[in-house]
PDB file of C-alpha atoms in Angstrom:
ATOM      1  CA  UNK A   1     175.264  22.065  58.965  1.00 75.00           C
ATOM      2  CA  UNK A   2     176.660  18.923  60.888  1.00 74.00           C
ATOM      3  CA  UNK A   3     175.345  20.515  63.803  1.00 80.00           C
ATOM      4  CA  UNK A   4     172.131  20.435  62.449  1.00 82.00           C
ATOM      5  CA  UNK A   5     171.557  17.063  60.873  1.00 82.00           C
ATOM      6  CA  UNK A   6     173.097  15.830  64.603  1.00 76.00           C
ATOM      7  CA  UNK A   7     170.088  17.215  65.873  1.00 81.00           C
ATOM      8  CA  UNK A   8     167.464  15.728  63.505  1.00 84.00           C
ATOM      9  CA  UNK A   9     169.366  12.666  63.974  1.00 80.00           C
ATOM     10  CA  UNK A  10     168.984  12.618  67.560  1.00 80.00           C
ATOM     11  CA  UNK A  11     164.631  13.624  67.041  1.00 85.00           C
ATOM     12  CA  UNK A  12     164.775  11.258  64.015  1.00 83.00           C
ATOM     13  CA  UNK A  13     162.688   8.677  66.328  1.00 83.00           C
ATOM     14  CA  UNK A  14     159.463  11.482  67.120  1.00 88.00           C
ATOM     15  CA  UNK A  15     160.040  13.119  63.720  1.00 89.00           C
ATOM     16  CA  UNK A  16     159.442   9.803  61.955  1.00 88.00           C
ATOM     17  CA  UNK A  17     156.837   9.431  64.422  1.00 88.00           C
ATOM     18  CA  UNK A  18     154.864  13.063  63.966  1.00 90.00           C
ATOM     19  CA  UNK A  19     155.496  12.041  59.515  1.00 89.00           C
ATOM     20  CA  UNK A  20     153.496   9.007  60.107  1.00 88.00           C
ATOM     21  CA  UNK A  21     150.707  10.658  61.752  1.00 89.00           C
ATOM     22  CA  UNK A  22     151.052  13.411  58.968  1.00 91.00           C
ATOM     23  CA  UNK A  23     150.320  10.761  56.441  1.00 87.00           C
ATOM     24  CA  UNK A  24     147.446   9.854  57.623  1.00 88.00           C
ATOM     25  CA  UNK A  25     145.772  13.280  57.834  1.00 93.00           C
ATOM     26  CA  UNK A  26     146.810  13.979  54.442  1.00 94.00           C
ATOM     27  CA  UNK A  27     145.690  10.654  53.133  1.00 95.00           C
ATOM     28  CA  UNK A  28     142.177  12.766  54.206  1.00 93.00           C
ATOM     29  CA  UNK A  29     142.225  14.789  51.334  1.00 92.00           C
ATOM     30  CA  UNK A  30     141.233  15.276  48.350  1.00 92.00           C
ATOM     31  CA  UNK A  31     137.323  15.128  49.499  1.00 92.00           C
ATOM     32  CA  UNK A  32     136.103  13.075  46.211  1.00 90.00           C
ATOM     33  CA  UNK A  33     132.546  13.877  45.389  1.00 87.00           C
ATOM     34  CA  UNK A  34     130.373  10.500  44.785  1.00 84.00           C
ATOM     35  CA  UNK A  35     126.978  10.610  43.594  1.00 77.00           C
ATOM     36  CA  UNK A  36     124.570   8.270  46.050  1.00 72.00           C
ATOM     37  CA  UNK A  37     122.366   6.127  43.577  1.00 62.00           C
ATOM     38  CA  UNK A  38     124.182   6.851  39.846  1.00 56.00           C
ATOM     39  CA  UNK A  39     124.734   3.635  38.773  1.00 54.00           C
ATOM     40  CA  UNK A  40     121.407   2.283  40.143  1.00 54.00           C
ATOM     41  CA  UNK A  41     119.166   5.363  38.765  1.00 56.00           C
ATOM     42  CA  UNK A  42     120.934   8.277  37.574  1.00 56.00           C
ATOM     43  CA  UNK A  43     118.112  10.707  37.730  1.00 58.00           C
ATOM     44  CA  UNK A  44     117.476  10.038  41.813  1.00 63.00           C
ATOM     45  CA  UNK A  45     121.543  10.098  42.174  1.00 68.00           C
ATOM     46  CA  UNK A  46     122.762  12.292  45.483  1.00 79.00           C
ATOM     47  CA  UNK A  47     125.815  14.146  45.643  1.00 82.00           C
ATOM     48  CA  UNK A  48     128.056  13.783  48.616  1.00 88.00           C
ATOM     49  CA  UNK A  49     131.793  13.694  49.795  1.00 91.00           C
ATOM     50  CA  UNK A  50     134.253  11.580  51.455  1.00 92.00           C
ATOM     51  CA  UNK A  51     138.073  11.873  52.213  1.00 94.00           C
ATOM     52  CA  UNK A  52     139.855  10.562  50.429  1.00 94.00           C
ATOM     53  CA  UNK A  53     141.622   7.335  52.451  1.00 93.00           C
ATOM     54  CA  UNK A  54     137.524   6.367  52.940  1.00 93.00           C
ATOM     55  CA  UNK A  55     136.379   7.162  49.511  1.00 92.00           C
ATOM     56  CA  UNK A  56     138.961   3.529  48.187  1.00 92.00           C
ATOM     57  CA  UNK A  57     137.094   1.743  49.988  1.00 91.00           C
ATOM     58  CA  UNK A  58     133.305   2.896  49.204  1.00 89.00           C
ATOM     59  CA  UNK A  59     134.515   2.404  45.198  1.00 86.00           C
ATOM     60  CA  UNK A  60     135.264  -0.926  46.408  1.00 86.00           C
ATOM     61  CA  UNK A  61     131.430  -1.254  47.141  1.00 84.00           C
ATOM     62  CA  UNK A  62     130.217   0.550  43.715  1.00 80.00           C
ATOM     63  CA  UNK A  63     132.348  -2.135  41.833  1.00 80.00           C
ATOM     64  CA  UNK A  64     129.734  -4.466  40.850  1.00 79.00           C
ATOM     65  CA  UNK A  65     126.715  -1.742  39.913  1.00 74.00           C
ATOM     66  CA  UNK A  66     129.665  -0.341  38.033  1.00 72.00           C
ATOM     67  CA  UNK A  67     130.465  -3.223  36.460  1.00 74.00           C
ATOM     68  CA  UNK A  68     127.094  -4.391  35.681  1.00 74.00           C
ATOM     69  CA  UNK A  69     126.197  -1.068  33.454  1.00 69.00           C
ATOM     70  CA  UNK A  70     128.827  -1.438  31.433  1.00 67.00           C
ATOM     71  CA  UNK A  71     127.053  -4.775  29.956  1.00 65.00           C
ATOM     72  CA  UNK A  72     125.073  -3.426  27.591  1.00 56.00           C
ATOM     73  CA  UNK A  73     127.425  -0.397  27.073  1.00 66.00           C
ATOM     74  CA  UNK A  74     129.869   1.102  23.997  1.00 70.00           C
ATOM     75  CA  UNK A  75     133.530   0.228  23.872  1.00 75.00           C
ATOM     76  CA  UNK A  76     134.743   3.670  24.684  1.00 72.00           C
ATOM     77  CA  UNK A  77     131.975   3.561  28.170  1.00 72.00           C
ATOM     78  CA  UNK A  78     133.688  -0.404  28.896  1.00 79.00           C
ATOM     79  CA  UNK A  79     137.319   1.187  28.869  1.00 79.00           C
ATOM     80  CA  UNK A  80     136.061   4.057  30.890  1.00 78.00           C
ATOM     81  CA  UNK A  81     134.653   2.433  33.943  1.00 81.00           C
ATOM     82  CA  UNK A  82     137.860  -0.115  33.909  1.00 83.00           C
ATOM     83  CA  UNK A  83     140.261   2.198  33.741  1.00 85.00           C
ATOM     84  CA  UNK A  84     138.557   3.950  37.162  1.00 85.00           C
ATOM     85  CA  UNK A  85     138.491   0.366  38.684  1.00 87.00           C
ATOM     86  CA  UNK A  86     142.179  -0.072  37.753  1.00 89.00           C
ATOM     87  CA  UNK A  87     143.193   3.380  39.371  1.00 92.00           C
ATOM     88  CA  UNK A  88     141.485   2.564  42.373  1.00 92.00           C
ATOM     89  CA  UNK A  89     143.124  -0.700  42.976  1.00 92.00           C
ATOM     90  CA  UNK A  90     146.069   0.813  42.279  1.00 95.00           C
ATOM     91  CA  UNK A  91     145.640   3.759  44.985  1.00 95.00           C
ATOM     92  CA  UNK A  92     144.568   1.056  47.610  1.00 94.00           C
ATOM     93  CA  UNK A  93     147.449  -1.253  47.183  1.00 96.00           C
ATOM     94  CA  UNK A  94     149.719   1.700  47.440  1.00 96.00           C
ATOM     95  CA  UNK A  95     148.095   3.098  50.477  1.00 95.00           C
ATOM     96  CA  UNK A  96     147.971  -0.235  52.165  1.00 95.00           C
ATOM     97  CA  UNK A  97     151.979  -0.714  51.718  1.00 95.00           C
ATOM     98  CA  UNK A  98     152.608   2.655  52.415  1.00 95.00           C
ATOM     99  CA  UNK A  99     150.714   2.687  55.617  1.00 92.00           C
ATOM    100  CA  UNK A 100     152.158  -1.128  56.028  1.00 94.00           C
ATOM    101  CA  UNK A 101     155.911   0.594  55.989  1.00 93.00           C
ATOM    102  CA  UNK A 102     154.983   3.513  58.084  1.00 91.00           C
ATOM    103  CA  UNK A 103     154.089   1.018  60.674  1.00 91.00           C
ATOM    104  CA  UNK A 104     157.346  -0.934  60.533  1.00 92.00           C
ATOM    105  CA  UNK A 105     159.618   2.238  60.566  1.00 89.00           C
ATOM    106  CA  UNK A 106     157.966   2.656  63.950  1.00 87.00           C
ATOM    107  CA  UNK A 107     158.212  -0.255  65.288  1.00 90.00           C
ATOM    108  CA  UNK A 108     161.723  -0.512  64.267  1.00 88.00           C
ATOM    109  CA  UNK A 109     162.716   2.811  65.270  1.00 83.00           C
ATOM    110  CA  UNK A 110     160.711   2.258  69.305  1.00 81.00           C
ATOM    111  CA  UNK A 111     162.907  -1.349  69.032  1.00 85.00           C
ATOM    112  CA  UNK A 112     166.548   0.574  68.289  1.00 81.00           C
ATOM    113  CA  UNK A 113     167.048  -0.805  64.825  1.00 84.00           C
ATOM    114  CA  UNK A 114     168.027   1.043  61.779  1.00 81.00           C
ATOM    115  CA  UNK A 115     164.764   2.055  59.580  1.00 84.00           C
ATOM    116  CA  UNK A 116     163.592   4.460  56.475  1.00 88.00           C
ATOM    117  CA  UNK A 117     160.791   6.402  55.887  1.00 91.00           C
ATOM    118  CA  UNK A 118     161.591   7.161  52.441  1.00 93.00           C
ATOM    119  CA  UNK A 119     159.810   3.518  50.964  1.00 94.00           C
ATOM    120  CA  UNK A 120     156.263   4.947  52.748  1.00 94.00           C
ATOM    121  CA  UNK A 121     157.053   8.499  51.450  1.00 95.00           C
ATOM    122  CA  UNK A 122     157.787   7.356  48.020  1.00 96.00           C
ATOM    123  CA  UNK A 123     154.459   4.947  47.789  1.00 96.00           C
ATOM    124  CA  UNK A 124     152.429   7.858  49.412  1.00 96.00           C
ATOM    125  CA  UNK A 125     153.695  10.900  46.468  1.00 96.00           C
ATOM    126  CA  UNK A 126     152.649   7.841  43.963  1.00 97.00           C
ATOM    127  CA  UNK A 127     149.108   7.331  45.129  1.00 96.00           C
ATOM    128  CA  UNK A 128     148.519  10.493  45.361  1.00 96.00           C
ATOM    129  CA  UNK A 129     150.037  10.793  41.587  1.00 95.00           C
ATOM    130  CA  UNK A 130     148.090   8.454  40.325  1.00 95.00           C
ATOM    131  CA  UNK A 131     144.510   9.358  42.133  1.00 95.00           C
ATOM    132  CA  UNK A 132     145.589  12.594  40.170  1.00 94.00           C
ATOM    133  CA  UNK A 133     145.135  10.611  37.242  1.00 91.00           C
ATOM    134  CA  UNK A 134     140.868  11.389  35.794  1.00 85.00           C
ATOM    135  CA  UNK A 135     139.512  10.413  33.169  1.00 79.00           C
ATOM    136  CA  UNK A 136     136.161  11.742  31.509  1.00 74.00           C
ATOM    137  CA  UNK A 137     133.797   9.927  29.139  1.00 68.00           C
ATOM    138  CA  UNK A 138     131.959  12.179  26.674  1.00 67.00           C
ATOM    139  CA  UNK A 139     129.770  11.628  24.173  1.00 67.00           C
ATOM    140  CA  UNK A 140     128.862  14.013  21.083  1.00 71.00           C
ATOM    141  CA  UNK A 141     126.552  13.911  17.897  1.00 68.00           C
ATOM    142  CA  UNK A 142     127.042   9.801  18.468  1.00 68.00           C
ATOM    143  CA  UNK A 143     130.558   9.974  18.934  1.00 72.00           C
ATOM    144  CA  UNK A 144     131.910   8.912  22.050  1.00 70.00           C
ATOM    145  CA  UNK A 145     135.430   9.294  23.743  1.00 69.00           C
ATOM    146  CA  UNK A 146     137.514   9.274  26.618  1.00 74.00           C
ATOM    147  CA  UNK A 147     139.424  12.629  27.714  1.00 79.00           C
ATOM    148  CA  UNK A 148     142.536  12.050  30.264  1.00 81.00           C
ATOM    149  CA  UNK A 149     144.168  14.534  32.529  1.00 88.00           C
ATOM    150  CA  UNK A 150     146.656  15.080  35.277  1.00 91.00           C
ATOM    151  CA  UNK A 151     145.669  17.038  37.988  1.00 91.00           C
ATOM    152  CA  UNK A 152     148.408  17.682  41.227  1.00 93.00           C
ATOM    153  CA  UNK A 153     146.302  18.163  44.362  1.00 94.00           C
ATOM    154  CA  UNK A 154     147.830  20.023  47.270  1.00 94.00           C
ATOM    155  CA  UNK A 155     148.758  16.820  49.112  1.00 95.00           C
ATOM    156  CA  UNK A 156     150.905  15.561  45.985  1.00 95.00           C
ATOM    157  CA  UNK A 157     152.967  18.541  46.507  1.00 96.00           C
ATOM    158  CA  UNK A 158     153.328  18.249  50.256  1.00 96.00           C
ATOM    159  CA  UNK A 159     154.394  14.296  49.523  1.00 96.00           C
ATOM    160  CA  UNK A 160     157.041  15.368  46.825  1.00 96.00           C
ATOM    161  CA  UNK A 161     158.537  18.212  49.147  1.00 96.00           C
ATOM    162  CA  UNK A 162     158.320  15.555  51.859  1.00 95.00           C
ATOM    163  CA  UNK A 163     160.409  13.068  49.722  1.00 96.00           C
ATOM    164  CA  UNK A 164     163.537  15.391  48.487  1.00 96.00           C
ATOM    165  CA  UNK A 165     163.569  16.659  51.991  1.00 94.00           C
ATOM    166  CA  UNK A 166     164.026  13.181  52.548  1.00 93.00           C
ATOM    167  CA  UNK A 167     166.576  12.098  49.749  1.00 94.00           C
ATOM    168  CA  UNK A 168     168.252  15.780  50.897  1.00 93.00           C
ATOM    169  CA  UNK A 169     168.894  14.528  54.909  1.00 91.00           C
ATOM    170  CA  UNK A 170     170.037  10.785  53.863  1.00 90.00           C
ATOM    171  CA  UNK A 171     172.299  12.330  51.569  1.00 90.00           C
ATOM    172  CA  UNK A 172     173.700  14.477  54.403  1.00 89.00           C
ATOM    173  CA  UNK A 173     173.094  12.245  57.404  1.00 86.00           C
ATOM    174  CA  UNK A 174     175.876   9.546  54.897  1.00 83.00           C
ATOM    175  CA  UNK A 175     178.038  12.529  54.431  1.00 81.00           C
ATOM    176  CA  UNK A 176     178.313  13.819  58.416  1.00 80.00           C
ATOM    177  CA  UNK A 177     177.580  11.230  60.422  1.00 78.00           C
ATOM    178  CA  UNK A 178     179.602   8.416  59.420  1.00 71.00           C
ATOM    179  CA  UNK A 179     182.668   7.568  62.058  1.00 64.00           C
ATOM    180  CA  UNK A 180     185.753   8.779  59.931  1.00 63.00           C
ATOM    181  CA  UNK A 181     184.176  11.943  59.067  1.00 57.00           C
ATOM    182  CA  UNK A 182     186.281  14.196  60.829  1.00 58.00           C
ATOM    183  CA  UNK A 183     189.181  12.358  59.576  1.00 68.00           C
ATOM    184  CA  UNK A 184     188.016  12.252  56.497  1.00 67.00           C
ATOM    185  CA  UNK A 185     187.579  15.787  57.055  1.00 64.00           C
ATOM    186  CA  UNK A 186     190.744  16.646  58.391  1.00 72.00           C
ATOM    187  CA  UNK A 187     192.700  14.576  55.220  1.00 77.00           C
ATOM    188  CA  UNK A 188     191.064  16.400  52.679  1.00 76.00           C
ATOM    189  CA  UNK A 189     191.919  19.997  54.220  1.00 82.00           C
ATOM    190  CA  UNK A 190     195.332  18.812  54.470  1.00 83.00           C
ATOM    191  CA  UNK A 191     195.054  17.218  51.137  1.00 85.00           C
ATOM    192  CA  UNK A 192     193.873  20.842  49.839  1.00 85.00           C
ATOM    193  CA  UNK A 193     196.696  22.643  51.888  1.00 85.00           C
ATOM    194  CA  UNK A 194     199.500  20.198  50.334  1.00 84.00           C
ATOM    195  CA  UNK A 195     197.878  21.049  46.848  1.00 83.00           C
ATOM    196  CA  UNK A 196     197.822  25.053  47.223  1.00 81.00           C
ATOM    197  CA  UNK A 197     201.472  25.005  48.379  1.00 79.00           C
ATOM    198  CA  UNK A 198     202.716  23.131  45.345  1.00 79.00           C
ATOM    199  CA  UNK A 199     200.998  25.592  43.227  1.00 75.00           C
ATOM    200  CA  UNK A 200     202.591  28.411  44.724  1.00 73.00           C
ATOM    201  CA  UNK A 201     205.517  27.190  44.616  1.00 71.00           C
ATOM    202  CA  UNK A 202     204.677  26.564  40.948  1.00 75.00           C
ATOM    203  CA  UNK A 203     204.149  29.809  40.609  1.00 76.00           C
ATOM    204  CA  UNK A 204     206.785  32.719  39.122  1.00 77.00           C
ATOM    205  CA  UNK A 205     206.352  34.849  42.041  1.00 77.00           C
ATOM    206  CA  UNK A 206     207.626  32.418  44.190  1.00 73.00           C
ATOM    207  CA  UNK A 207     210.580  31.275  42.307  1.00 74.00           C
ATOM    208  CA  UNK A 208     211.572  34.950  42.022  1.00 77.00           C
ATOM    209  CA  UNK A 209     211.391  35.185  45.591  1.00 78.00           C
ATOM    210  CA  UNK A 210     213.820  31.724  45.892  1.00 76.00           C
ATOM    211  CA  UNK A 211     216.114  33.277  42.968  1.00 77.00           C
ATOM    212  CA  UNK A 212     216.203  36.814  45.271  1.00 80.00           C
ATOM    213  CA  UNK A 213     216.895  34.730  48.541  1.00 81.00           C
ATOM    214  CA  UNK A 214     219.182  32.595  46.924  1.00 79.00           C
ATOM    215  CA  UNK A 215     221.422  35.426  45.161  1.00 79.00           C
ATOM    216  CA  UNK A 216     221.110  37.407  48.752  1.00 82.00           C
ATOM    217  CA  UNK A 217     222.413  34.422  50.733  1.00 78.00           C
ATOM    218  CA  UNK A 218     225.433  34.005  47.962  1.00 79.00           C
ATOM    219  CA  UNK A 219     226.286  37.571  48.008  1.00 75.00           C
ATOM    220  CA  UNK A 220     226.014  37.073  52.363  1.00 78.00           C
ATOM    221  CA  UNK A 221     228.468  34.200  51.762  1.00 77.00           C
ATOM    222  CA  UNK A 222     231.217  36.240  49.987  1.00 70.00           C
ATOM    223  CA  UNK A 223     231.162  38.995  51.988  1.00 70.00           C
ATOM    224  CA  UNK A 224     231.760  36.809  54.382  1.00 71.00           C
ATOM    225  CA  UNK A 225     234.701  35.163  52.710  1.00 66.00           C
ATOM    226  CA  UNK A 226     236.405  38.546  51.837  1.00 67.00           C
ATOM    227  CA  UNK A 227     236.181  39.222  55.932  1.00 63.00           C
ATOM    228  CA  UNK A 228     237.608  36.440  56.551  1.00 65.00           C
ATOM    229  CA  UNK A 229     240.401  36.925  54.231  1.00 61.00           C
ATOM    230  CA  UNK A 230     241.218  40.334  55.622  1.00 58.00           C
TER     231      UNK A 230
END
């Protein structure tokens, strides 16, 4: 195992480098489906997709035609269209710092300083978490409500494996790779050894044993005494 974290260790500089690309291709995907024209006239709206790091910005565009129709609109339509707004300033601050991070792990890892990726994975699993996050407006027979729902695309999965793998090898890199590890190492085998010996010489099998030896080396010692007297 030490063996093996050495090595990552040593690649830590073009693996960090090869997750940062990574983030960005993933950052492609969910393709969110927009329809071209809804908010201006719904019956000449046109259906089309973008990826998902380009689709926070587009919103960004729709905002005010968004906005604007929810003027003359119900209470349940008002909290509808602000909680969307809300998610997606909340996915494009957390893609901003994560991609903000990303850059300074690299730039501190190409300069020799110490650096973590696990801030950028973190903020990446959590915007992809919360663009998970949908919610539906419906209306029926004049009633009107919102339905909510969590849905965990393919790339939210990737992220979470991607941060316990991470939390896994700083966990391990700590453990083997600080200086006094082998010593450490070392103390606590001999630590164990000390503590096995004492319990078998705890034990009844071993004090019979010392009782035998003892009574052999007593019975050695007279018959030694009677030659000697003779």
């Amino acid at each position: 195992m030490k063996t093996f974290i050495v090595n990552v260790y040593k690649n830590k500089k073009w693996i960090t480098l090869g997750l940062s690309i990574l983030f960005l291709l993933l950052f492609c995907f969910p393709l969110v489906t927009f329809s071209k024209g809804y908010y201006e006239d719904a019956s000449e709206a046109s259906y089309f997709r973008l990826p998902f790091i380009l689709s926070l910005p587009y919103d960004w565009l729709r905002f005010p035609a968004a906005i604007k129709t929810t003027e003359l609109s119900s209470a349940e339509h008002k909290a509808y269209v602000t909680t969307y707004i809300v998610k997606n300033i909340t996915c494009s601050i957390l893609v901003f710092i994560c991609i903000v991070l990303a850059i300074m792990c690299l730039i501190r890892q190409f300069k020799g300083k110490k650096f973590y990726l696990l801030p950028s994975i973190t903020f990446a699993f959590l915007t992809m978490l919360i663009a998970g996050i949908y919610n539906s407006y419906h209306s029926v027979q004049g009633v009107e409500y919102i339905k909510y729902k969590l849905e965990f695309y393919p790339t939210t999965y990737i992220f979470l494996i991607l941060l316990v793998l991470d939390i896994v090898y700083l966990i391990l890199e700590k453990r083997y790779l600080r200086p006094d590890y082998d010593q450490r190492l070392a103390e606590r085998k001999a630590a164990r050894q000390a503590k096995q010996e004492a319990e078998r010489k705890q034990s009844p099998e071993y004090r019979i044993k010392q009782l035998e030896k003892e009574l052999q080396d007593l019975k050695s010692q007279v018959k030694s005494d009677n030659d000697s007297q003779d």
